[in-house]
PDB file of C-alpha atoms and ligand atoms in Angstrom:
ATOM      1  CA  MET A  20      16.824  16.020  23.248  1.00  0.00           C
ATOM      2  CA  ALA A  21      16.458  13.047  25.586  1.00  0.00           C
ATOM      3  CA  ALA A  22      15.174   9.731  24.228  1.00  0.00           C
ATOM      4  CA  ARG A  23      12.099   8.854  26.242  1.00  0.00           C
ATOM      5  CA  THR A  24      11.406   5.389  24.835  1.00  0.00           C
ATOM      6  CA  ALA A  25      13.216   2.374  26.211  1.00  0.00           C
ATOM      7  CA  PRO A  26      15.135   0.649  23.382  1.00  0.00           C
ATOM      8  CA  GLU A  27      13.382  -2.629  24.094  1.00  0.00           C
ATOM      9  CA  ASP A  28       9.979  -0.908  23.788  1.00  0.00           C
ATOM     10  CA  PHE A  29      11.009   0.647  20.478  1.00  0.00           C
ATOM     11  CA  SER A  30      12.260  -2.698  19.157  1.00  0.00           C
ATOM     12  CA  ALA A  31       9.071  -4.425  20.288  1.00  0.00           C
ATOM     13  CA  LEU A  32       6.940  -1.843  18.466  1.00  0.00           C
ATOM     14  CA  VAL A  33       8.926  -1.924  15.227  1.00  0.00           C
ATOM     15  CA  GLN A  34       9.306  -5.689  15.147  1.00  0.00           C
ATOM     16  CA  SER A  35       5.674  -6.482  15.922  1.00  0.00           C
ATOM     17  CA  ARG A  36       4.217  -4.292  13.144  1.00  0.00           C
ATOM     18  CA  ARG A  37       2.825  -6.404  10.307  1.00  0.00           C
ATOM     19  CA  SER A  38       0.807  -5.483   7.264  1.00  0.00           C
ATOM     20  CA  VAL A  39      -2.890  -5.883   8.040  1.00  0.00           C
ATOM     21  CA  ARG A  40      -5.059  -7.230   5.217  1.00  0.00           C
ATOM     22  CA  ASP A  41      -8.421  -7.567   6.914  1.00  0.00           C
ATOM     23  CA  PHE A  42     -10.037  -4.781   8.935  1.00  0.00           C
ATOM     24  CA  LEU A  43     -13.089  -4.283  11.125  1.00  0.00           C
ATOM     25  CA  PRO A  44     -15.543  -1.680   9.801  1.00  0.00           C
ATOM     26  CA  THR A  45     -15.118   0.308  13.061  1.00  0.00           C
ATOM     27  CA  PRO A  46     -14.373   3.930  12.060  1.00  0.00           C
ATOM     28  CA  VAL A  47     -11.107   5.529  13.135  1.00  0.00           C
ATOM     29  CA  PRO A  48     -12.042   8.240  15.679  1.00  0.00           C
ATOM     30  CA  PRO A  49     -11.087  11.692  14.340  1.00  0.00           C
ATOM     31  CA  GLU A  50      -8.837  12.446  17.332  1.00  0.00           C
ATOM     32  CA  VAL A  51      -6.927   9.170  16.789  1.00  0.00           C
ATOM     33  CA  LEU A  52      -6.506   9.944  13.087  1.00  0.00           C
ATOM     34  CA  ASP A  53      -5.280  13.453  13.998  1.00  0.00           C
ATOM     35  CA  ALA A  54      -2.746  12.030  16.464  1.00  0.00           C
ATOM     36  CA  ILE A  55      -1.406   9.590  13.841  1.00  0.00           C
ATOM     37  CA  LEU A  56      -1.113  12.322  11.197  1.00  0.00           C
ATOM     38  CA  SER A  57       0.548  14.563  13.753  1.00  0.00           C
ATOM     39  CA  ASP A  58       3.172  11.865  14.491  1.00  0.00           C
ATOM     40  CA  ALA A  59       3.734  11.352  10.758  1.00  0.00           C
ATOM     41  CA  ASN A  60       4.241  15.111  10.479  1.00  0.00           C
ATOM     42  CA  ALA A  61       7.331  14.730  12.697  1.00  0.00           C
ATOM     43  CA  ALA A  62       9.104  12.662  10.011  1.00  0.00           C
ATOM     44  CA  PRO A  63      12.336  14.174   8.673  1.00  0.00           C
ATOM     45  CA  SER A  64      12.486  15.237   5.039  1.00  0.00           C
ATOM     46  CA  TRP A  65      14.855  16.694   2.429  1.00  0.00           C
ATOM     47  CA  SER A  66      15.601  20.295   3.606  1.00  0.00           C
ATOM     48  CA  ASN A  67      12.416  19.995   5.682  1.00  0.00           C
ATOM     49  CA  THR A  68      10.391  20.465   2.476  1.00  0.00           C
ATOM     50  CA  GLN A  69       7.840  17.721   3.303  1.00  0.00           C
ATOM     51  CA  PRO A  70       7.394  17.072  -0.432  1.00  0.00           C
ATOM     52  CA  TYR A  71       4.257  14.953  -0.121  1.00  0.00           C
ATOM     53  CA  ARG A  72       0.511  15.470   0.040  1.00  0.00           C
ATOM     54  CA  VAL A  73      -1.963  13.008   1.513  1.00  0.00           C
ATOM     55  CA  ALA A  74      -5.595  12.431   0.572  1.00  0.00           C
ATOM     56  CA  VAL A  75      -7.484  10.970   3.539  1.00  0.00           C
ATOM     57  CA  ALA A  76     -10.565   9.057   2.384  1.00  0.00           C
ATOM     58  CA  SER A  77     -13.200   8.022   4.939  1.00  0.00           C
ATOM     59  CA  GLY A  78     -16.980   7.663   4.790  1.00  0.00           C
ATOM     60  CA  ALA A  79     -18.724   8.447   1.500  1.00  0.00           C
ATOM     61  CA  ILE A  80     -15.518   9.417  -0.374  1.00  0.00           C
ATOM     62  CA  ARG A  81     -13.850   6.167   0.678  1.00  0.00           C
ATOM     63  CA  ASP A  82     -16.895   4.190  -0.493  1.00  0.00           C
ATOM     64  CA  ARG A  83     -16.975   6.024  -3.826  1.00  0.00           C
ATOM     65  CA  LEU A  84     -13.289   5.301  -4.364  1.00  0.00           C
ATOM     66  CA  GLN A  85     -13.778   1.619  -3.529  1.00  0.00           C
ATOM     67  CA  SER A  86     -16.542   1.416  -6.179  1.00  0.00           C
ATOM     68  CA  ALA A  87     -14.447   3.235  -8.778  1.00  0.00           C
ATOM     69  CA  LEU A  88     -11.312   1.158  -8.151  1.00  0.00           C
ATOM     70  CA  THR A  89     -12.971  -2.267  -7.890  1.00  0.00           C
ATOM     71  CA  SER A  90     -14.949  -1.599 -11.055  1.00  0.00           C
ATOM     72  CA  ARG A  91     -11.714  -0.747 -12.888  1.00  0.00           C
ATOM     73  CA  PHE A  92     -10.069  -3.853 -11.464  1.00  0.00           C
ATOM     74  CA  ASP A  93     -13.011  -6.014 -12.585  1.00  0.00           C
ATOM     75  CA  GLN A  94     -12.882  -4.512 -16.084  1.00  0.00           C
ATOM     76  CA  GLY A  95      -9.154  -5.211 -16.263  1.00  0.00           C
ATOM     77  CA  MET A  96      -9.562  -8.831 -15.180  1.00  0.00           C
ATOM     78  CA  ALA A  97     -12.451  -9.402 -17.608  1.00  0.00           C
ATOM     79  CA  ALA A  98     -10.270  -7.959 -20.379  1.00  0.00           C
ATOM     80  CA  GLN A  99      -7.440 -10.345 -19.533  1.00  0.00           C
ATOM     81  CA  ARG A 100      -9.802 -13.283 -19.690  1.00  0.00           C
ATOM     82  CA  GLY A 101     -11.277 -12.008 -22.970  1.00  0.00           C
ATOM     83  CA  GLY A 102      -8.042 -12.269 -24.979  1.00  0.00           C
ATOM     84  CA  TRP A 103      -7.317  -9.646 -27.648  1.00  0.00           C
ATOM     85  CA  LEU A 104     -10.998  -8.723 -28.025  1.00  0.00           C
ATOM     86  CA  GLY A 105     -11.226  -8.106 -24.280  1.00  0.00           C
ATOM     87  CA  LYS A 106      -8.134  -5.897 -24.410  1.00  0.00           C
ATOM     88  CA  LEU A 107      -9.604  -3.886 -27.294  1.00  0.00           C
ATOM     89  CA  LYS A 108     -12.784  -3.400 -25.277  1.00  0.00           C
ATOM     90  CA  LEU A 109     -10.727  -2.202 -22.312  1.00  0.00           C
ATOM     91  CA  LEU A 110      -8.905   0.322 -24.517  1.00  0.00           C
ATOM     92  CA  ALA A 111     -12.285   1.652 -25.670  1.00  0.00           C
ATOM     93  CA  THR A 112     -13.692   1.974 -22.116  1.00  0.00           C
ATOM     94  CA  PRO A 113     -13.002   5.467 -20.720  1.00  0.00           C
ATOM     95  CA  GLY A 114     -10.972   5.368 -17.487  1.00  0.00           C
ATOM     96  CA  ALA A 115     -10.541   1.592 -17.390  1.00  0.00           C
ATOM     97  CA  MET A 116      -6.882   1.452 -18.454  1.00  0.00           C
ATOM     98  CA  PRO A 117      -4.419   2.034 -15.598  1.00  0.00           C
ATOM     99  CA  ASP A 118      -3.768   5.784 -15.458  1.00  0.00           C
ATOM    100  CA  GLY A 119      -1.424   5.879 -12.479  1.00  0.00           C
ATOM    101  CA  ASP A 120       1.320   8.498 -12.367  1.00  0.00           C
ATOM    102  CA  TYR A 121       3.892   5.713 -11.998  1.00  0.00           C
ATOM    103  CA  LYS A 122       3.842   2.240 -13.517  1.00  0.00           C
ATOM    104  CA  VAL A 123       2.858  -0.130 -10.724  1.00  0.00           C
ATOM    105  CA  ASN A 124       2.937  -3.491 -12.497  1.00  0.00           C
ATOM    106  CA  LEU A 125       6.685  -3.568 -12.885  1.00  0.00           C
ATOM    107  CA  GLU A 126       8.723  -6.440 -14.243  1.00  0.00           C
ATOM    108  CA  TYR A 127      10.623  -7.547 -11.154  1.00  0.00           C
ATOM    109  CA  PRO A 128      14.412  -7.642 -11.513  1.00  0.00           C
ATOM    110  CA  GLU A 129      15.605 -11.270 -11.592  1.00  0.00           C
ATOM    111  CA  ASP A 130      17.653 -10.982  -8.384  1.00  0.00           C
ATOM    112  CA  LEU A 131      14.599  -9.787  -6.422  1.00  0.00           C
ATOM    113  CA  GLN A 132      12.287 -12.498  -7.746  1.00  0.00           C
ATOM    114  CA  PRO A 133      13.077 -15.245  -5.189  1.00  0.00           C
ATOM    115  CA  GLN A 134      12.041 -13.098  -2.223  1.00  0.00           C
ATOM    116  CA  ARG A 135       8.975 -11.743  -4.011  1.00  0.00           C
ATOM    117  CA  ARG A 136       7.851 -15.239  -5.037  1.00  0.00           C
ATOM    118  CA  ALA A 137       8.445 -16.694  -1.572  1.00  0.00           C
ATOM    119  CA  THR A 138       6.336 -13.919  -0.003  1.00  0.00           C
ATOM    120  CA  GLY A 139       3.478 -14.401  -2.489  1.00  0.00           C
ATOM    121  CA  HIS A 140       3.493 -18.184  -2.184  1.00  0.00           C
ATOM    122  CA  ALA A 141       3.550 -18.072   1.618  1.00  0.00           C
ATOM    123  CA  LEU A 142       0.573 -15.687   1.690  1.00  0.00           C
ATOM    124  CA  TYR A 143      -1.503 -17.854  -0.669  1.00  0.00           C
ATOM    125  CA  GLU A 144      -0.531 -20.963   1.268  1.00  0.00           C
ATOM    126  CA  LEU A 145      -1.773 -19.408   4.494  1.00  0.00           C
ATOM    127  CA  LEU A 146      -5.080 -18.664   2.736  1.00  0.00           C
ATOM    128  CA  HIS A 147      -5.218 -22.203   1.239  1.00  0.00           C
ATOM    129  CA  ILE A 148      -5.242 -20.736  -2.255  1.00  0.00           C
ATOM    130  CA  GLY A 149      -3.719 -23.148  -4.752  1.00  0.00           C
ATOM    131  CA  ARG A 150      -1.120 -22.075  -7.340  1.00  0.00           C
ATOM    132  CA  LYS A 151      -3.549 -22.582 -10.191  1.00  0.00           C
ATOM    133  CA  ASP A 152      -6.641 -21.174  -8.504  1.00  0.00           C
ATOM    134  CA  GLN A 153      -6.748 -18.018 -10.607  1.00  0.00           C
ATOM    135  CA  ALA A 154     -10.236 -17.007  -9.405  1.00  0.00           C
ATOM    136  CA  ALA A 155      -9.245 -17.090  -5.716  1.00  0.00           C
ATOM    137  CA  ARG A 156      -6.004 -15.212  -6.453  1.00  0.00           C
ATOM    138  CA  GLU A 157      -7.961 -12.569  -8.320  1.00  0.00           C
ATOM    139  CA  GLN A 158     -10.405 -12.243  -5.421  1.00  0.00           C
ATOM    140  CA  GLN A 159      -7.525 -11.734  -3.005  1.00  0.00           C
ATOM    141  CA  MET A 160      -5.941  -9.160  -5.304  1.00  0.00           C
ATOM    142  CA  ARG A 161      -9.308  -7.377  -5.533  1.00  0.00           C
ATOM    143  CA  ARG A 162      -9.285  -6.923  -1.746  1.00  0.00           C
ATOM    144  CA  ASN A 163      -6.568  -4.295  -2.270  1.00  0.00           C
ATOM    145  CA  PHE A 164      -9.139  -2.075  -3.959  1.00  0.00           C
ATOM    146  CA  GLU A 165     -11.660  -2.662  -1.152  1.00  0.00           C
ATOM    147  CA  PHE A 166      -8.933  -1.353   1.169  1.00  0.00           C
ATOM    148  CA  PHE A 167      -9.171  -4.801   2.808  1.00  0.00           C
ATOM    149  CA  GLY A 168     -12.333  -3.528   4.527  1.00  0.00           C
ATOM    150  CA  ALA A 169     -10.529  -0.602   6.236  1.00  0.00           C
ATOM    151  CA  PRO A 170     -12.715   2.420   7.022  1.00  0.00           C
ATOM    152  CA  THR A 171      -9.961   4.838   5.971  1.00  0.00           C
ATOM    153  CA  ALA A 172      -7.677   4.886   2.962  1.00  0.00           C
ATOM    154  CA  LEU A 173      -4.762   7.286   2.582  1.00  0.00           C
ATOM    155  CA  PHE A 174      -3.333   8.182  -0.810  1.00  0.00           C
ATOM    156  CA  ILE A 175       0.218   9.533  -0.813  1.00  0.00           C
ATOM    157  CA  PHE A 176       1.325  11.942  -3.528  1.00  0.00           C
ATOM    158  CA  VAL A 177       4.892  13.122  -4.017  1.00  0.00           C
ATOM    159  CA  HIS A 178       6.300  16.295  -5.571  1.00  0.00           C
ATOM    160  CA  SER A 179       7.577  15.425  -9.045  1.00  0.00           C
ATOM    161  CA  GLY A 180      10.298  18.105  -8.860  1.00  0.00           C
ATOM    162  CA  LEU A 181      12.332  16.326  -6.181  1.00  0.00           C
ATOM    163  CA  LYS A 182      12.356  13.042  -8.110  1.00  0.00           C
ATOM    164  CA  GLU A 183      13.542  10.022  -6.063  1.00  0.00           C
ATOM    165  CA  PHE A 184      14.089  12.144  -2.973  1.00  0.00           C
ATOM    166  CA  SER A 185      10.413  12.952  -2.518  1.00  0.00           C
ATOM    167  CA  ALA A 186       9.688   9.206  -2.651  1.00  0.00           C
ATOM    168  CA  LEU A 187      12.389   8.677  -0.019  1.00  0.00           C
ATOM    169  CA  ASP A 188      10.742  11.303   2.191  1.00  0.00           C
ATOM    170  CA  ALA A 189       7.298   9.807   1.597  1.00  0.00           C
ATOM    171  CA  GLY A 190       8.649   6.397   2.655  1.00  0.00           C
ATOM    172  CA  ILE A 191       9.974   7.782   5.925  1.00  0.00           C
ATOM    173  CA  PHE A 192       6.659   9.590   6.422  1.00  0.00           C
ATOM    174  CA  ALA A 193       4.680   6.413   5.706  1.00  0.00           C
ATOM    175  CA  GLN A 194       6.653   4.272   8.133  1.00  0.00           C
ATOM    176  CA  THR A 195       6.304   6.909  10.865  1.00  0.00           C
ATOM    177  CA  LEU A 196       2.551   6.946  10.244  1.00  0.00           C
ATOM    178  CA  MET A 197       2.291   3.138  10.254  1.00  0.00           C
ATOM    179  CA  LEU A 198       4.249   2.816  13.495  1.00  0.00           C
ATOM    180  CA  SER A 199       2.118   5.484  15.163  1.00  0.00           C
ATOM    181  CA  ALA A 200      -1.015   3.609  14.087  1.00  0.00           C
ATOM    182  CA  HIS A 201       0.430   0.327  15.378  1.00  0.00           C
ATOM    183  CA  ALA A 202       1.311   1.920  18.745  1.00  0.00           C
ATOM    184  CA  ARG A 203      -2.352   2.940  19.065  1.00  0.00           C
ATOM    185  CA  GLY A 204      -3.711  -0.544  18.301  1.00  0.00           C
ATOM    186  CA  LEU A 205      -4.578   0.173  14.675  1.00  0.00           C
ATOM    187  CA  GLY A 206      -3.302  -1.658  11.632  1.00  0.00           C
ATOM    188  CA  THR A 207      -2.068  -0.494   8.259  1.00  0.00           C
ATOM    189  CA  CYS A 208      -1.139  -1.897   4.891  1.00  0.00           C
ATOM    190  CA  ALA A 209       1.039   0.110   2.520  1.00  0.00           C
ATOM    191  CA  GLN A 210      -0.291  -0.591  -0.973  1.00  0.00           C
ATOM    192  CA  GLY A 211       1.461   0.061  -4.242  1.00  0.00           C
ATOM    193  CA  ALA A 212      -1.690  -1.389  -5.823  1.00  0.00           C
ATOM    194  CA  LEU A 213      -3.576   1.773  -4.848  1.00  0.00           C
ATOM    195  CA  ALA A 214      -1.449   3.785  -7.289  1.00  0.00           C
ATOM    196  CA  THR A 215      -2.704   1.801 -10.287  1.00  0.00           C
ATOM    197  CA  TRP A 216      -5.453   4.329 -11.072  1.00  0.00           C
ATOM    198  CA  ALA A 217      -4.924   8.003 -10.215  1.00  0.00           C
ATOM    199  CA  GLY A 218      -8.030   9.379 -12.002  1.00  0.00           C
ATOM    200  CA  PRO A 219     -10.642   8.524  -9.360  1.00  0.00           C
ATOM    201  CA  VAL A 220      -8.463   9.915  -6.540  1.00  0.00           C
ATOM    202  CA  ARG A 221      -7.775  13.134  -8.459  1.00  0.00           C
ATOM    203  CA  GLU A 222     -11.511  13.473  -9.093  1.00  0.00           C
ATOM    204  CA  ALA A 223     -12.256  13.150  -5.387  1.00  0.00           C
ATOM    205  CA  PHE A 224      -9.493  15.432  -4.037  1.00  0.00           C
ATOM    206  CA  ALA A 225      -7.879  18.715  -5.126  1.00  0.00           C
ATOM    207  CA  VAL A 226      -4.444  17.348  -6.062  1.00  0.00           C
ATOM    208  CA  PRO A 227      -1.961  19.836  -7.608  1.00  0.00           C
ATOM    209  CA  SER A 228      -0.757  18.532 -10.991  1.00  0.00           C
ATOM    210  CA  HIS A 229       2.904  18.411  -9.900  1.00  0.00           C
ATOM    211  CA  TYR A 230       2.051  15.933  -7.122  1.00  0.00           C
ATOM    212  CA  LYS A 231       2.089  12.315  -8.326  1.00  0.00           C
ATOM    213  CA  LEU A 232       0.339   9.334  -6.748  1.00  0.00           C
ATOM    214  CA  LEU A 233       2.990   7.040  -5.200  1.00  0.00           C
ATOM    215  CA  CYS A 234       1.007   4.573  -3.074  1.00  0.00           C
ATOM    216  CA  GLY A 235      -1.865   4.153  -0.660  1.00  0.00           C
ATOM    217  CA  ILE A 236      -2.201   3.004   2.928  1.00  0.00           C
ATOM    218  CA  SER A 237      -5.280   1.298   4.359  1.00  0.00           C
ATOM    219  CA  LEU A 238      -5.878   2.183   7.999  1.00  0.00           C
ATOM    220  CA  GLY A 239      -8.205   0.770  10.630  1.00  0.00           C
ATOM    221  CA  TYR A 240      -8.635  -1.778  13.381  1.00  0.00           C
ATOM    222  CA  PRO A 241      -7.380  -5.286  12.508  1.00  0.00           C
ATOM    223  CA  SER A 242      -9.907  -8.138  12.465  1.00  0.00           C
ATOM    224  CA  ASP A 243      -8.985 -11.601  13.740  1.00  0.00           C
ATOM    225  CA  HIS A 244      -8.873 -13.052  10.200  1.00  0.00           C
ATOM    226  CA  PRO A 245      -5.939 -15.498   9.824  1.00  0.00           C
ATOM    227  CA  ILE A 246      -4.448 -13.336   7.050  1.00  0.00           C
ATOM    228  CA  ASN A 247      -3.393 -10.903   9.756  1.00  0.00           C
ATOM    229  CA  THR A 248      -1.070 -13.534  11.237  1.00  0.00           C
ATOM    230  CA  PHE A 249       0.972 -13.499   8.029  1.00  0.00           C
ATOM    231  CA  ASN A 250       4.637 -12.833   8.699  1.00  0.00           C
ATOM    232  CA  PRO A 251       6.838 -13.155   5.623  1.00  0.00           C
ATOM    233  CA  GLY A 252      10.000 -12.893   7.747  1.00  0.00           C
ATOM    234  CA  ARG A 253      13.155 -11.138   6.660  1.00  0.00           C
ATOM    235  CA  THR A 254      16.620 -11.916   5.445  1.00  0.00           C
ATOM    236  CA  THR A 255      19.401 -11.250   7.958  1.00  0.00           C
ATOM    237  CA  PRO A 256      21.186  -7.871   8.057  1.00  0.00           C
ATOM    238  CA  GLN A 257      24.270  -9.810   6.862  1.00  0.00           C
ATOM    239  CA  SER A 258      22.474 -10.409   3.561  1.00  0.00           C
ATOM    240  CA  TRP A 259      22.253  -6.699   2.713  1.00  0.00           C
ATOM    241  CA  THR A 260      25.300  -5.194   4.441  1.00  0.00           C
ATOM    242  CA  LEU A 261      28.069  -4.835   1.885  1.00  0.00           C
ATOM    243  CA  PRO A 262      31.454  -6.392   2.417  1.00  0.00           C
ATOM    244  CA  ALA A 263      34.438  -4.043   2.368  1.00  0.00           C
ATOM    245  CA  ARG A 264      36.784  -4.469  -0.589  1.00  0.00           C
TER     246      ARG A 264
HETATM  247  C1  LIG B  17       5.655   0.573  -0.719  1.00  0.00           C
HETATM  248  C2  LIG B  17       4.911  -0.693  -0.365  1.00  0.00           C
HETATM  249  C3  LIG B  17       3.931  -1.178  -1.214  1.00  0.00           C
HETATM  250  C4  LIG B  17       3.195  -2.328  -0.883  1.00  0.00           C
HETATM  251  N1  LIG B  17       2.162  -2.734  -1.685  1.00  0.00           N
HETATM  252  C5  LIG B  17       1.345  -3.733  -1.273  1.00  0.00           C
HETATM  253  C6  LIG B  17       0.163  -4.034  -1.987  1.00  0.00           C
HETATM  254  O1  LIG B  17      -0.154  -3.424  -3.017  1.00  0.00           O
HETATM  255  N2  LIG B  17      -0.645  -5.017  -1.504  1.00  0.00           N
HETATM  256  C7  LIG B  17      -0.331  -5.720  -0.366  1.00  0.00           C
HETATM  257  O2  LIG B  17      -1.110  -6.603   0.022  1.00  0.00           O
HETATM  258  N3  LIG B  17       0.793  -5.450   0.338  1.00  0.00           N
HETATM  259  C8  LIG B  17       1.622  -4.471  -0.071  1.00  0.00           C
HETATM  260  N4  LIG B  17       2.731  -4.127   0.670  1.00  0.00           N
HETATM  261  C9  LIG B  17       3.041  -4.845   1.920  1.00  0.00           C
HETATM  262  C10 LIG B  17       4.273  -5.735   1.760  1.00  0.00           C
HETATM  263  O3  LIG B  17       3.921  -6.900   1.056  1.00  0.00           O
HETATM  264  C11 LIG B  17       4.788  -6.057   3.172  1.00  0.00           C
HETATM  265  O4  LIG B  17       5.223  -4.876   3.785  1.00  0.00           O
HETATM  266  C12 LIG B  17       5.934  -7.054   3.153  1.00  0.00           C
HETATM  267  O5  LIG B  17       5.521  -8.293   2.645  1.00  0.00           O
HETATM  268  C13 LIG B  17       6.488  -7.260   4.571  1.00  0.00           C
HETATM  269  O6  LIG B  17       5.459  -7.714   5.426  1.00  0.00           O
HETATM  270  P1  LIG B  17       5.047  -6.917   6.747  1.00  0.00           P
HETATM  271  O7  LIG B  17       4.657  -5.517   6.358  1.00  0.00           O
HETATM  272  O8  LIG B  17       3.884  -7.676   7.299  1.00  0.00           O
HETATM  273  O9  LIG B  17       6.236  -6.913   7.672  1.00  0.00           O
HETATM  274  C14 LIG B  17       3.505  -3.017   0.333  1.00  0.00           C
HETATM  275  C15 LIG B  17       4.500  -2.526   1.175  1.00  0.00           C
HETATM  276  C16 LIG B  17       5.201  -1.384   0.843  1.00  0.00           C
HETATM  277  C17 LIG B  17       6.253  -0.852   1.799  1.00  0.00           C
END
């Protein structure tokens, strides 16, 4: 099996991929979508089981999901602003409470907080959103549920029986898909946020009950909005390679 990509081309592709958070409405041509899914299908997996399922939402289904998810997001935000009464109202509203298969709004471990905070602050700074501008922050958060304007949203489900290993496989699958999209001039954003509510996605697609919603990916052509220049950078490999004892 000969490698046919020059290492410098591979590095250029991998290192120039960035999360895209503003898309043109231009639809993804079916043959381009097929090619991307076909590349993702080449990803390795645990015993070649491919323990994931993907719901591809375009057109009317995508629009319906955007309505369902943004309305849930709006209800959640209104509840937070409404204090205990607002929260009670949310509890009484069918479907409004997060019903994801996994808890998305995790408490971040203390040692991971600095990097998370730095990334969030840098993004808001780029958008000129102040630290106390709750309304603008909320609006930006809401964009997740509009798929940042992307014409296609993918929802990735993993087999519950393989536990962490199906999530590992789904991660490899997702990165393969995102790199294929990038190579073809499209952009992507992996979104944990899209696993907050599973109900609307399960209503729209025939998802077997043992497949659990792990995350989403927005897919489309990047716009020239400044948000797409955001590069949070990385630590150095020395910061995560372990010293020998
Ligand atoms: C599993 C996963 C979940 C993510 N969830 C979100 C999300 O909900 N919203 C968002 O705007 N970005 C999300 N991101 C994008 C990350 O913030 C981004 O990958 C990281 O900051 C590095 O930036 P880059 O992708 O531009 O290199 C997610 C990325 C991954 C891999």
